[in-house]
Amino acid sequence: MLSIYQLKPKFQAFLRPYAIYLHDANITANQLTLAACFGSIIVALFVGLLAQYQWIFVLIPLWMFIRMALNAIDGMLAREYHQRSNYVNEYTNPHVKNEQNSLIYDINTDIVLTLRYR
């Protein structure tokens, strides 16, 4: 059985062409992190607003996979193209990613509970 440590290099190898393309398009690791953050806000609001339709909740695992890929590409850009941030950004980067998770879960939980118990 494959472990996460065996899958990570294969996942990164799969994403490397995207990292190269984004680097060539002058997209930085920080821009990618912010795009993922805004994407989380949009997905959370979209799912929250359409919570009465159960099928909409499939967007959450799809977005989480996309966000995981963006996070991996963000790391590759930072390491391979020397885009590592200063101390302040290295401190805030994990917090931004944690806030993305919280945002998706909190907004959807609040809206679903509100709609369900009206």
Tab-separated table of C-alpha atoms in Angstrom:
chain	number	residue	atom	x	y	z
A	1	MET	CA	0.000	0.000	0.000
A	2	LEU	CA	1.267	3.470	-0.876
A	3	SER	CA	1.932	5.954	1.862
A	4	ILE	CA	1.502	9.713	1.653
A	5	TYR	CA	5.279	10.073	1.477
A	6	GLN	CA	5.381	7.898	-1.634
A	7	LEU	CA	2.524	9.795	-3.278
A	8	LYS	CA	3.859	13.306	-2.651
A	9	PRO	CA	6.752	13.186	-5.170
A	10	LYS	CA	4.433	11.756	-7.836
A	11	PHE	CA	1.832	14.432	-7.136
A	12	GLN	CA	4.499	17.144	-7.354
A	13	ALA	CA	5.860	15.651	-10.589
A	14	PHE	CA	2.324	15.777	-12.003
A	15	LEU	CA	1.967	19.444	-10.954
A	16	ARG	CA	5.445	20.591	-12.023
A	17	PRO	CA	4.387	21.615	-15.581
A	18	TYR	CA	1.716	23.851	-14.032
A	19	ALA	CA	4.312	25.407	-11.720
A	20	ILE	CA	6.582	26.081	-14.692
A	21	TYR	CA	3.697	27.623	-16.638
A	22	LEU	CA	2.709	29.852	-13.703
A	23	HIS	CA	6.321	30.937	-13.180
A	24	ASP	CA	6.645	31.777	-16.870
A	25	ALA	CA	3.414	33.796	-16.556
A	26	ASN	CA	5.030	35.764	-13.681
A	27	ILE	CA	2.649	34.371	-11.046
A	28	THR	CA	4.287	34.309	-7.615
A	29	ALA	CA	3.769	31.891	-4.746
A	30	ASN	CA	2.117	34.643	-2.692
A	31	GLN	CA	-0.300	35.441	-5.511
A	32	LEU	CA	-1.226	31.775	-5.698
A	33	THR	CA	-1.854	31.673	-1.949
A	34	LEU	CA	-4.125	34.715	-2.204
A	35	ALA	CA	-5.957	33.215	-5.186
A	36	ALA	CA	-6.589	30.056	-3.170
A	37	CYS	CA	-7.875	32.188	-0.300
A	38	PHE	CA	-10.295	34.079	-2.540
A	39	GLY	CA	-11.323	30.803	-4.157
A	40	SER	CA	-12.191	29.443	-0.718
A	41	ILE	CA	-14.331	32.496	-0.028
A	42	ILE	CA	-16.147	32.141	-3.352
A	43	VAL	CA	-16.751	28.405	-2.942
A	44	ALA	CA	-17.926	28.866	0.650
A	45	LEU	CA	-20.376	31.592	-0.328
A	46	PHE	CA	-21.590	29.728	-3.398
A	47	VAL	CA	-22.188	26.511	-1.459
A	48	GLY	CA	-23.695	28.432	1.418
A	49	LEU	CA	-26.132	30.322	-0.784
A	50	LEU	CA	-27.228	27.171	-2.604
A	51	ALA	CA	-27.231	24.889	0.439
A	52	GLN	CA	-30.826	23.846	-0.144
A	53	TYR	CA	-29.549	21.790	-3.104
A	54	GLN	CA	-27.657	18.827	-1.686
A	55	TRP	CA	-25.607	18.231	-4.839
A	56	ILE	CA	-23.821	21.572	-4.316
A	57	PHE	CA	-21.863	20.102	-1.402
A	58	VAL	CA	-19.786	18.086	-3.863
A	59	LEU	CA	-17.958	21.362	-4.552
A	60	ILE	CA	-16.304	21.232	-1.133
A	61	PRO	CA	-14.148	18.096	-1.663
A	62	LEU	CA	-13.454	19.160	-5.249
A	63	TRP	CA	-12.269	22.577	-4.071
A	64	MET	CA	-10.217	21.044	-1.267
A	65	PHE	CA	-8.377	18.892	-3.828
A	66	ILE	CA	-7.788	21.910	-6.067
A	67	ARG	CA	-6.614	23.923	-3.077
A	68	MET	CA	-4.230	21.126	-2.099
A	69	ALA	CA	-2.785	21.254	-5.629
A	70	LEU	CA	-2.480	25.050	-5.422
A	71	ASN	CA	-0.714	24.684	-2.082
A	72	ALA	CA	1.750	22.189	-3.585
A	73	ILE	CA	2.408	24.445	-6.575
A	74	ASP	CA	2.818	27.398	-4.213
A	75	GLY	CA	5.512	25.450	-2.356
A	76	MET	CA	7.268	24.446	-5.568
A	77	LEU	CA	7.305	28.040	-6.801
A	78	ALA	CA	8.711	29.204	-3.472
A	79	ARG	CA	11.444	26.561	-3.343
A	80	GLU	CA	12.437	26.084	-6.965
A	81	TYR	CA	12.202	29.701	-8.091
A	82	HIS	CA	13.498	31.332	-4.915
A	83	GLN	CA	10.224	33.015	-4.029
A	84	ARG	CA	10.373	32.263	-0.344
A	85	SER	CA	8.795	35.013	1.666
A	86	ASN	CA	10.233	37.037	4.483
A	87	TYR	CA	9.541	36.150	8.127
A	88	VAL	CA	6.170	37.890	8.252
A	89	ASN	CA	4.786	36.009	5.244
A	90	GLU	CA	6.200	32.693	6.423
A	91	TYR	CA	4.380	33.248	9.704
A	92	THR	CA	1.096	34.274	8.093
A	93	ASN	CA	1.041	31.711	5.242
A	94	PRO	CA	-0.005	28.754	7.443
A	95	HIS	CA	-2.573	30.968	9.175
A	96	VAL	CA	-4.085	32.030	5.843
A	97	LYS	CA	-4.445	28.375	4.863
A	98	ASN	CA	-6.027	27.496	8.205
A	99	GLU	CA	-8.442	30.403	7.815
A	100	GLN	CA	-9.438	29.082	4.393
A	101	ASN	CA	-10.421	25.768	5.980
A	102	SER	CA	-12.295	27.498	8.771
A	103	LEU	CA	-14.099	29.760	6.342
A	104	ILE	CA	-15.385	26.917	4.210
A	105	TYR	CA	-16.530	24.861	7.173
A	106	ASP	CA	-17.938	27.723	9.259
A	107	ILE	CA	-19.918	29.502	6.559
A	108	ASN	CA	-21.437	26.279	5.296
A	109	THR	CA	-22.231	24.981	8.766
A	110	ASP	CA	-23.892	28.257	9.769
A	111	ILE	CA	-25.965	28.484	6.619
A	112	VAL	CA	-26.987	24.832	6.604
A	113	LEU	CA	-28.060	24.994	10.246
A	114	THR	CA	-29.986	28.194	9.586
A	115	LEU	CA	-31.800	26.693	6.600
A	116	ARG	CA	-32.476	23.375	8.283
A	117	TYR	CA	-33.930	24.779	11.496
A	118	ARG	CA	-36.129	27.532	10.112
